[in-house]
Amino acid sequence: MKNEEVELINCKDVLRCVENLEQPSRADIAKHLGLSRTTSSYNINKLMELALVKECESSLSKRGRPGKPIVLNDEKWYALGVCFANSSLYFTVVDLNGMIIDKKSVKIEPLTFDKFYKVLTKNLKYFLDKYPDNILPAIGVGSPGVIDPKTGTIVKAVDLGWYNIPLKQLLKEEFNLPIFINNRYRTMGLAEAKQGLGKGYDNLIFIGIGSGFGTAFFLDGKLVLSTNIHTGGIGHIVVDPHGPYCRCGKQGCLYTLGSLAVLEETAKTLLNLPHEKSFLDDKNDISMVNIMNAANKGDSLARECVIKVADPLCVVIEDLINIINPERIIIGGPMGIYGEFYCNYVSNKIADYYNTTDISIVQTQIDYFGGAVGAAYQVLENKLELVLNKEID
Amino acid sequence: MKNEEVELINCKDVLRCVENLEQPSRADIAKHLGLSRTTSSYNINKLMELALVKECESSLSKRGRPGKPIVLNDEKWYALGVCFANSSLYFTVVDLNGMIIDKKSVKIEPLTFDKFYKVLTKNLKYFLDKYPDNILPAIGVGSPGVIDPKTGTIVKAVDLGWYNIPLKQLLKEEFNLPIFINNRYRTMGLAEAKQGLGKGYDNLIFIGIGSGFGTAFFLDGKLVLSTNIHTGGIGHIVVDPHGPYCRCGKQGCLYTLGSLAVLEETAKTLLNLPHEKSFLDDKNDISMVNIMNAANKGDSLARECVIKVADPLCVVIEDLINIINPERIIIGGPMGIYGEFYCNYVSNKIADYYNTTDISIVQTQIDYFGGAVGAAYQVLENKLELVLNKEID
DNA sequence: GACATATTGTCAATTAAGATGACAAAATAC
DNA sequence: GTATTTTGTCATCTTAATTGACAATATGTC
């Protein structure tokens, strides 16, 4: 290992300490890493020069000279992240703590790749120009579909009809900056893992549910990149071998029984049959959001629809628990965001079989902008190298 | 990072080069790691003094002074591994290449923990005494049941009636050596990943099938420790929600439909009904091994039995493919070892739905001693620290 | 309030490991 | 036979972590 690398590693370790410990002093960090106070101090001073950390006022003090508490510097550097979801591009600018400084969403109409790319680049330029001295020189992206994070290619996004689009390369040529791309449910999961309901869990699954199903696995504390790249993901796990045929070639997979489309169709069918009075009777638009909201308020017809799509999800979640044994599963994406009753139902049903101290199932806390925050976290994870102008991929 | 650590890391990187490259010279290693030839040489010489590597005769040569090829030294250090399977303890002594130098198996009768522990310690002592100057100061163990590798506890081994046994601590006190413990299917998987059919695959699943089901996941090139520690593993994935009740509380899980016991019961049932002539008619003992062998030879009644337990396995394997997306799945453990037809049937059935260039399903190549070889690999992975007398756990 | 004790952050000097450049050794190319 | 290429090693240099000393600054105790 080169000396240069060693210094980078030490610096990174020190930076991680600042992130993970509670306002540590130089001495605390030295103790935590087994380094000398001198080395800790040397690296902290270097990080201060780079404006990645700063000293703040000491609060409580014990016997002895009080150490100066070090925290992430939230005044100089920001990270730019963008995520495509809900037919819109969501842009966020976050500080080093992942707190949103600026944000914007833009509807893509008509929904073509050309329009998407035009809005994407135009707004990225807008934010890069708006904070010329502050934005870390990189862009984080969350995209729908099957993404290969190494090459930065959208391998396929079936619903959009996009295949083999080298988005990373396109953006790299456009902006001459390092680009970090991952599936949008991976970036949403990253946001939850870093600052949301996944914080502190070493073994975590984030399930994103919208028109399709996506997952982010965190095992032994790290986001697993290899899973679910090329195959159908959990959406094509068979729940009922006698169920409806799917375009994947099998019958009764989760996609055919538990998707957003099934929820909406079920509601329409039930509303056309004789039924009790329902909130949904008044609505012109029988959308997922309306059904979820009605179910949350206690509407029995809506709840019947939600349960119909939640039961197949429970089967797949049980498979996930048996195979992966996560400590927590977070249900996110559009159905998770609006599905308070949906998530509670799944959580309670799983609690019938599994001990809730071993596994908790919770509703996501982040909205559509969360995917963009997670995309920005991909940049934040490389902040030191970016500020030092190291080569990244 | 302490200077000491840096040296260890460099030394380890160099050692890994010797393992992974084809007889590299000092210069090859320097090039591969981006180090200077001086540093590469320094570390190789250090490793030679520790008797972990050695020079061998150069074979092919290009223009210029030929480098001296470096290989693992298979003459000085051995690793001791033991695995409990098939009511027996399997002991192996392997060299640094993982080649078996010495082996022994002992049947445990009666099958109690006291007897197990007595035979275990007695034979470990035997091998430690037999190679007093050669055995790396550590012991690798593969055990049935749910194992927590961090604490080294057998959390539960239901079939044996063992609960919360601190095996690592017991052996540590007995031998005063570092102990590495993992589930036996994890150690079998490790052997396959290191030297068998899993070599070269970054994303790999080993499924061990005997009285129960166990798995070892290798993701992004590393054995995942967190999965399947506390829950039922793939054995309790529901295949048919209307199937037989299981002690896990659910109906139709893999354990109730695809286990060794189901195979044997199915054979007994079919043999009592009117049937074509079968090899099994002559046997007094309708055991898994006999059924598998008959099926391998083409016996139709035996094949019917095998297919009955293979079909549920296929369902679970499809789940695994959808969730994990491995490049290869290796079927091992007793049913895998004897199940040539069984494995081929599963492989062919999966090939109907998935592209065989994306995913291959193969029969294990290692026998019962493989679990002990894998257990020894746990020691080999720490050989440098062990020889340097570094603290391990 | 005075003094002892504890802890922090920094400095100069020391130590250690990787890099550099030179050079002899040992092969092939022409 | 000579030029060319590549290897492994040596002395020297560079760099970053450590050590030990010391001033600064807090609390605890009498």
mmCIF file of C-alpha atoms in Angstrom, chain A residues 43 72 75 109 158 163 194 207 228-229 242 295 309 364 372 383 388:
data_model
loop_
_atom_site.group_PDB
_atom_site.id
_atom_site.type_symbol
_atom_site.label_atom_id
_atom_site.label_comp_id
_atom_site.label_asym_id
_atom_site.label_seq_id
_atom_site.Cartn_x
_atom_site.Cartn_y
_atom_site.Cartn_z
ATOM 1 C CA ASN A 43 -5.824 14.788 10.173
ATOM 2 C CA LEU A 72 -19.154 17.950 9.944
ATOM 3 C CA GLU A 75 -21.547 25.479 5.576
ATOM 4 C CA GLU A 109 -44.026 15.662 -20.297
ATOM 5 C CA VAL A 158 -39.332 -1.970 -19.163
ATOM 6 C CA TYR A 163 -32.826 -0.370 -22.871
ATOM 7 C CA LYS A 194 -28.137 6.736 6.562
ATOM 8 C CA ILE A 207 -38.544 -2.686 -0.414
ATOM 9 C CA ASN A 228 -31.091 -8.164 -8.232
ATOM 10 C CA ILE A 229 -29.133 -6.635 -11.070
ATOM 11 C CA HIS A 242 -52.110 -21.231 -10.137
ATOM 12 C CA ALA A 295 -57.947 2.651 3.723
ATOM 13 C CA VAL A 309 -52.423 -6.897 -2.534
ATOM 14 C CA THR A 364 -40.897 4.472 5.108
ATOM 15 C CA ALA A 372 -32.707 12.208 -4.484
ATOM 16 C CA LYS A 383 -16.592 13.499 -0.349
ATOM 17 C CA LEU A 388 -8.853 15.984 -2.711
#
